[in-house]
Coordinates of C-alpha atoms in Angstrom, one line a residue:
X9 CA 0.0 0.0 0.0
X10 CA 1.1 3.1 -1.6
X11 CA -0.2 5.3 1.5
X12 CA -2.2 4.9 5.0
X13 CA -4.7 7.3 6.8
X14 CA -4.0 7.5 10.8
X15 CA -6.9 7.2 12.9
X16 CA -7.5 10.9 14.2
X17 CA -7.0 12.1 17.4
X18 CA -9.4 12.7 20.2
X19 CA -10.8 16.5 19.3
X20 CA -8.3 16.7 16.8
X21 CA -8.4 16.9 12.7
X22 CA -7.5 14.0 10.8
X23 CA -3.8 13.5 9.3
X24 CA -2.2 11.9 6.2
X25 CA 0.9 9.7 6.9
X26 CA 2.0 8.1 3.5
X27 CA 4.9 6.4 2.2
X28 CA 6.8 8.1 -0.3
X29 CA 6.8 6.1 -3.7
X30 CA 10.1 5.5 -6.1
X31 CA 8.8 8.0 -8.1
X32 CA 8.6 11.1 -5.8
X33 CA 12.0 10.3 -4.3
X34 CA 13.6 10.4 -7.7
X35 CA 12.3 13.4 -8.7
X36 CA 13.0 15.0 -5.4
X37 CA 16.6 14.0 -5.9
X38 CA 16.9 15.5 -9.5
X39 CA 15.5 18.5 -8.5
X40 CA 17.1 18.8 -6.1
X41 CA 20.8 18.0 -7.7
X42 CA 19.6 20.5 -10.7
X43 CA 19.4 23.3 -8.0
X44 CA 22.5 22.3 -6.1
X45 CA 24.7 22.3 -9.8
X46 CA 22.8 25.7 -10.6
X47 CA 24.8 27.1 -7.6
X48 CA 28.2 25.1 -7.8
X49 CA 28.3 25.9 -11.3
X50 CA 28.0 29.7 -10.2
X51 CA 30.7 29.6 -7.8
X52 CA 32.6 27.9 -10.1
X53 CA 32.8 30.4 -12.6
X54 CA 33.3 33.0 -9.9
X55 CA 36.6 31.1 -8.7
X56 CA 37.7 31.1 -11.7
X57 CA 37.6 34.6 -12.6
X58 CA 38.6 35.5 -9.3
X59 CA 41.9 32.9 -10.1
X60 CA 42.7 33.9 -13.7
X61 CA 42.0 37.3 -13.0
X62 CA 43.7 38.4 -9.4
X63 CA 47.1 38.8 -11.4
X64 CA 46.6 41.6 -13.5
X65 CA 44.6 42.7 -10.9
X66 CA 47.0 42.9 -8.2
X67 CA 49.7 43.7 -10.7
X68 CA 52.0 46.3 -11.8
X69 CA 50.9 48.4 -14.1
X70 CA 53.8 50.4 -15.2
X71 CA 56.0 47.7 -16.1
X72 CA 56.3 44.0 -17.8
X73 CA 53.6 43.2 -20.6
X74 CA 51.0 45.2 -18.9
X75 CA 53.0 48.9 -19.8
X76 CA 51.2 50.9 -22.0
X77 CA 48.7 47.6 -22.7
X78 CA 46.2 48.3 -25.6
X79 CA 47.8 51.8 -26.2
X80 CA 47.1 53.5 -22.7
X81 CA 49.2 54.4 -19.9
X82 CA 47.1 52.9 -17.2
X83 CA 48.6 52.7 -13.6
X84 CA 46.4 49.8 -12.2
X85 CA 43.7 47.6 -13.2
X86 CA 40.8 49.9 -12.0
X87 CA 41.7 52.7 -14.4
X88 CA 41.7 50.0 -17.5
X89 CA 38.6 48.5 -16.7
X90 CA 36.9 51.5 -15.9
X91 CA 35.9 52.6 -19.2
X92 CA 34.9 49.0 -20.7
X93 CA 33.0 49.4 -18.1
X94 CA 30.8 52.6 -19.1
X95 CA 31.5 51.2 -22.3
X96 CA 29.2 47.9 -21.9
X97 CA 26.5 49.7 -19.5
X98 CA 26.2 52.9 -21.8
X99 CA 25.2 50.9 -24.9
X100 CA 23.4 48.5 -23.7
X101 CA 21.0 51.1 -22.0
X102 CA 20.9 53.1 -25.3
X103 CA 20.1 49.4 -26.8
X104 CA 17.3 49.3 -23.7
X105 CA 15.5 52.6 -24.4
X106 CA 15.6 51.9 -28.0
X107 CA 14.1 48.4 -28.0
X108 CA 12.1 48.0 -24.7
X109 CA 8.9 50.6 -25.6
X110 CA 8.9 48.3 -29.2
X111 CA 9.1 44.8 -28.1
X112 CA 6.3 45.9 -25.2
X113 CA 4.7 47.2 -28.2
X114 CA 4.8 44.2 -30.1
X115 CA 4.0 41.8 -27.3
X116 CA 1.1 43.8 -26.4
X117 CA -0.3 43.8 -30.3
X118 CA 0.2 39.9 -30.3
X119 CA -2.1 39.5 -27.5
X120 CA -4.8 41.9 -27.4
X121 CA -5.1 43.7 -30.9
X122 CA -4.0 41.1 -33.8
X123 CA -6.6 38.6 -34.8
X124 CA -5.4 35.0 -33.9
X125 CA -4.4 34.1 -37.1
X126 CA -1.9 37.0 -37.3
X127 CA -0.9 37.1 -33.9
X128 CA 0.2 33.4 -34.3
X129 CA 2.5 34.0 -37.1
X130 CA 3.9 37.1 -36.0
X131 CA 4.5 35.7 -32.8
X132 CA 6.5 32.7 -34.3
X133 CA 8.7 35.2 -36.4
X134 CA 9.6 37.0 -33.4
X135 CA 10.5 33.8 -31.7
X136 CA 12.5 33.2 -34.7
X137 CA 15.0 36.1 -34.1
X138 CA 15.9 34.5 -31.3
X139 CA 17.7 31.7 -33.0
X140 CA 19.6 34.5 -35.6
X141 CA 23.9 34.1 -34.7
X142 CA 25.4 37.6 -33.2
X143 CA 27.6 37.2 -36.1
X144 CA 24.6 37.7 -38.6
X145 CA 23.3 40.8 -36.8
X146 CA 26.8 41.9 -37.4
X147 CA 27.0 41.4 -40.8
X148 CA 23.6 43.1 -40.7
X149 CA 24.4 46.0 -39.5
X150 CA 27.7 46.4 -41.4
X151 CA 25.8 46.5 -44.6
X152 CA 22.3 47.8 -43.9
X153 CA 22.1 49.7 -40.9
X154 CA 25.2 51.7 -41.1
X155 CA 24.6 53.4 -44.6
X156 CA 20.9 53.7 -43.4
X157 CA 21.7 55.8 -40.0
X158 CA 24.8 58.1 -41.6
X159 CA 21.8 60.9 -42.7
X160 CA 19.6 59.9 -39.3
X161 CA 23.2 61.2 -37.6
X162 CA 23.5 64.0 -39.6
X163 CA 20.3 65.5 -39.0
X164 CA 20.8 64.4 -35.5
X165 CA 23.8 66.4 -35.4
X166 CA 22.6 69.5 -37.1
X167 CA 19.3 69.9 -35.3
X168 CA 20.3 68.0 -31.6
X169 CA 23.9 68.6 -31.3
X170 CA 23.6 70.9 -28.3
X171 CA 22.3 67.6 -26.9
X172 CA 25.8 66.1 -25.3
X173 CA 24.7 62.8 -27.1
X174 CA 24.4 64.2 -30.5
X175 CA 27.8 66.3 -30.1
X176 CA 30.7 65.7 -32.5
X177 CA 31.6 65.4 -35.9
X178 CA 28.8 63.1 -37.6
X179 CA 30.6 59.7 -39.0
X180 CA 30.6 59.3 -42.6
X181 CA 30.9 55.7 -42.2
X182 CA 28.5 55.1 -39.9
X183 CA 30.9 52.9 -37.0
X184 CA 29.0 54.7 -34.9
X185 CA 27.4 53.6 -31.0
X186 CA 24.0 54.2 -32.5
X187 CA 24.6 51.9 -35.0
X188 CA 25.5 49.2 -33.1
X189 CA 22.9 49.9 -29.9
X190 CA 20.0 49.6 -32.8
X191 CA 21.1 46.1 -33.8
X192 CA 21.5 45.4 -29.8
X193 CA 17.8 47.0 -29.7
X194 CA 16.7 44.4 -32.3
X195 CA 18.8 41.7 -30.6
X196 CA 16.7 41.8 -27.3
X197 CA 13.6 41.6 -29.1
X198 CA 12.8 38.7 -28.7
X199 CA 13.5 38.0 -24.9
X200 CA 11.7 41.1 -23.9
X201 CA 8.5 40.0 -26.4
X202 CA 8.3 36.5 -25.9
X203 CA 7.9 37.2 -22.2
X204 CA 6.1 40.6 -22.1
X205 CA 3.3 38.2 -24.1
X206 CA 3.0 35.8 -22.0
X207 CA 2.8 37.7 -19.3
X208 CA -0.4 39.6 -20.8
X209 CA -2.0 36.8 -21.7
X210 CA -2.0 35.5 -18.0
X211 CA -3.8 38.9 -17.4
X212 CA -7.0 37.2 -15.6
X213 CA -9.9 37.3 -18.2
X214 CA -12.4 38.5 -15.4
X215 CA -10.2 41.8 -14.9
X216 CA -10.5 42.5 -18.5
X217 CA -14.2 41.7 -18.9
X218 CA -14.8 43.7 -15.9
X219 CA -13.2 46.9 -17.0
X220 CA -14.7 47.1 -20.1
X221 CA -18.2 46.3 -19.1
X222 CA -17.9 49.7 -16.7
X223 CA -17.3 51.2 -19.8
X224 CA -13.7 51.5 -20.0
X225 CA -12.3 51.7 -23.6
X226 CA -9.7 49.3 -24.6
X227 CA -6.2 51.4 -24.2
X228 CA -8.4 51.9 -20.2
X229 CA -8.6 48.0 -19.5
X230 CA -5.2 47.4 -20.7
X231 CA -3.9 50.2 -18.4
X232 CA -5.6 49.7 -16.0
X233 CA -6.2 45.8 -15.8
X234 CA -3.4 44.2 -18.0
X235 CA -0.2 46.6 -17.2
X236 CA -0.6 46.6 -13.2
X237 CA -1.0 42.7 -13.5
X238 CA 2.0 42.2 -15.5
X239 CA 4.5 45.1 -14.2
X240 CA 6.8 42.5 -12.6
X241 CA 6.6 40.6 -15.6
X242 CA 7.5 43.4 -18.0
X243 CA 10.3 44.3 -15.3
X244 CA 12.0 41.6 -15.2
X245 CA 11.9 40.3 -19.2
X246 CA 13.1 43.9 -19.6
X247 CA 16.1 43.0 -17.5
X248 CA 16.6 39.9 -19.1
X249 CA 17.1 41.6 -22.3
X250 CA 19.6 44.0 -20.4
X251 CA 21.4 41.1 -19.6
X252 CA 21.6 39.8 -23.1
X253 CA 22.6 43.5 -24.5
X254 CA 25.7 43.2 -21.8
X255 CA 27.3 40.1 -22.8
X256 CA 26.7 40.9 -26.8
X257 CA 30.1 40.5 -28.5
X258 CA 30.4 40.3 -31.9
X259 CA 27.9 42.9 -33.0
X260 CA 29.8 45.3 -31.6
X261 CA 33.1 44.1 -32.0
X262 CA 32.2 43.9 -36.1
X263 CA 30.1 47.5 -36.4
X264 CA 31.7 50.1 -33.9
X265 CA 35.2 51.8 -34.1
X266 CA 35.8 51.9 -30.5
X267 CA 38.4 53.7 -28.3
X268 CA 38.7 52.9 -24.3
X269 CA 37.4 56.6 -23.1
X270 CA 34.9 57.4 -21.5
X271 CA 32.4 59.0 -23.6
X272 CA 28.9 59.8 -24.3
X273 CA 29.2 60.6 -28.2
X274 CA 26.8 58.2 -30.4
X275 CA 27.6 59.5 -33.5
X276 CA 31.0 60.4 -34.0
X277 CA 33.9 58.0 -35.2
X278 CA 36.8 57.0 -33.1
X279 CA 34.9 58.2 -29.8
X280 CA 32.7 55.2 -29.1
X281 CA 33.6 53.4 -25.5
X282 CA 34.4 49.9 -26.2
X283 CA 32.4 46.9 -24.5
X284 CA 33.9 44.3 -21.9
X285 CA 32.6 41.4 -24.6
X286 CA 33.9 42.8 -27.6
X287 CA 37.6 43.6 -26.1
X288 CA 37.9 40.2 -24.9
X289 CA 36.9 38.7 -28.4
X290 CA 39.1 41.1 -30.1
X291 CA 42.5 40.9 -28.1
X292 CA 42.2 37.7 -26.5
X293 CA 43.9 35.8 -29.2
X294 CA 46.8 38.0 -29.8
X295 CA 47.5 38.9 -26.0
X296 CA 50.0 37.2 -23.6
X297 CA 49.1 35.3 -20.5
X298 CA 49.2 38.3 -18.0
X299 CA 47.7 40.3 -20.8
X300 CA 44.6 37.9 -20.9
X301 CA 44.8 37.8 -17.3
X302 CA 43.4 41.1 -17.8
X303 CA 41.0 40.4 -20.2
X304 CA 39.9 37.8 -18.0
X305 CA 40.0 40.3 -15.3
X306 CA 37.5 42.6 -16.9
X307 CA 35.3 39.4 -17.5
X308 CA 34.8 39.1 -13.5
X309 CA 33.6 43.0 -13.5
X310 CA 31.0 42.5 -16.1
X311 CA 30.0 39.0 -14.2
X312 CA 29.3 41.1 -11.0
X313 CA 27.6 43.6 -12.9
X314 CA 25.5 41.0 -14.4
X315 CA 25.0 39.4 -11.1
X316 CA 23.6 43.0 -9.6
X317 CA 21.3 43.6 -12.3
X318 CA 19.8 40.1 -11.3
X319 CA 19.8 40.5 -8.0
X320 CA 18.2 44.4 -8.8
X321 CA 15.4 42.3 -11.0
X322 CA 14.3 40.1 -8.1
X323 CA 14.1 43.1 -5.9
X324 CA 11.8 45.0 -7.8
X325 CA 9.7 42.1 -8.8
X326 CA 9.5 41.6 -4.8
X327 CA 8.4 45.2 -4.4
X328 CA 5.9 45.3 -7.2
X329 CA 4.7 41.8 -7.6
X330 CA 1.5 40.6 -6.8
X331 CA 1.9 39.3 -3.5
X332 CA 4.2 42.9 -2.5
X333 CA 1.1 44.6 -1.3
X334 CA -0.3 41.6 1.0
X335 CA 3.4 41.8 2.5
X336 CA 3.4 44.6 3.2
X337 CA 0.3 44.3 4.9
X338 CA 1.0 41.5 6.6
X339 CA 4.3 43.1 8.1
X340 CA 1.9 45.9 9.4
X341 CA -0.1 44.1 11.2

């Protein structure tokens, strides 16, 4: 027998006391192990960073391989990583504000404007992006965005340039961070979609039948039924695709003509701050061991800044989920 009911106690409610089958026990145990390898597999990586890295980090600057490395007279680690480090936040927030409002956009026509049939196909072309190679959205943008955007920077520059961003000479090539933070922006498309959609479609129907039977118009039920349900949702697919537009390498490595500075130019040639991803994919096979020690080095600074923006992500889906009001509540009382 599988499992046994215990006679109940005087005055008190009945238990359950079963046996637990083959079955449950080994799923227990995978589960288990597949959580348990989720966090040694973490640590590992950290250790090795922190191992490969800890000599450039801790070393001289001034003299051996690491003088004047990559054409800069930095003093210590700190100062070199520094501006990969604007460099890899900078464009992939421009990539952010650029693609975030359209892939919310497109996930919210897939689900509540397009008729099925539509909705259906357009929904499994987005999903299709998601299988495109970095290298393709490279090529991409070498040969079709970069002519395209040299007059959108021009104009930029003639009408906005009073605007820090806009500032500079205008490329005539168009190697440019704009160029490569609007294949980024098409590069987190699909994360942010894919989830942003299913996320609206969990919207409870009752919600939305409810708001438009008070007379709400559509654009009302959706702001006020569908967006307050999905907020942590949108939030944290929108971090997802942040995480996706850090790590991107060879996009940027192929379209922009980077310089490690720290700069806020998008449209000007030779100005552009270089990414963690892409100066490891570029130097890593010419460089020497304490020179990829650095490399390595500046690997373990965009792994902790990846590991904050998760840890960011599951703090403000804590603050604004659904349960975040009956918390707080609850710590009230």
């Amino acid at each position: 027998m599988a499992d046994t009911v215990s006679a109940p106690p005087a005055g008190g409610p009945s238990t359950i006391v079963g046996k637990r089958r083959a079955g449950d026990t080994a799923f227990l145990g995978l589960s288990m192990t597949a959580a348990v390898s989720i966090m040694i597999i973490l640590a590992g990586v950290a250790i090795f960073l922190i191992i490969k890295g800890l000599p450039a980090i801790t070393g001289n600057w001034t003299e051996g391989d690491l003088a004047g490395y990559q054409n800069g007279s930095w003093t210590n680690f700190w100062e070199y990583v520094g501006p990969l480090l604007w460099g890899s936040i900078w464009a992939a927030l421009i990539a952010m504000v650029l693609g975030t409002p359209v892939a919310i956009g497109i996930a919210l026509f897939i689900s509540h404007y397009a008729p099925r049939r539509i909705a259906g196909a357009l929904g499994y072309i987005v999903d299709l992006l998601a299988a495109v190679p970095s290298i393709v959205f490279g090529l991409w943008g070498i040969i079709v965005m970069r002519p395209l955007l040299i007059p959108v920077g021009q104009f930029l520059n003639e009408y906005l340039g009073w605007i820090p961003l806009f500032a500079g000479s205008p490329s005539s090539t168009g190697s440019t961070l704009l160029t490569g933070s609007v294949v980024l922006a098409v590069m987190i498309l699909p994360i942010v979609t894919s989830i942003t959609r299913e996320i609206f479609l969990q919207t409870p129907r009752l919600h939305e039948e409810a708001a438009l039977a008070l007379g709400a118009t559509r654009w009302e039920m959706i702001r006020l039924s569908v967006f307050p349900y999905a907020r942590s949702g949108m939030v944290s697919a929108t971090l997802l695709g942040l995480g996706r537009a850090l790590g991107e390498t060879m996009a940027i490595a192929l379209i922009i003509s980077p310089s490690l500075i720290y700069s806020v130019l998008i449209l000007t040639d030779g100005y552009n701050s270089q990414t963690i991803a892409a100066n490891i994919a570029l130097n890593f096979p010419i460089a020497t061991d304490l020179q990829r020690s650095a490399l390595i080095g500046t690997g373990l600074m965009l792994f902790v800044v990846s590991l904050a923006v998760n840890i960011l992500a599951r703090y403000i889906i804590g603050a604004t989920g659904p349960g975040a009001k009956g918390r707080k509540k609850g710590k009230r009382s």
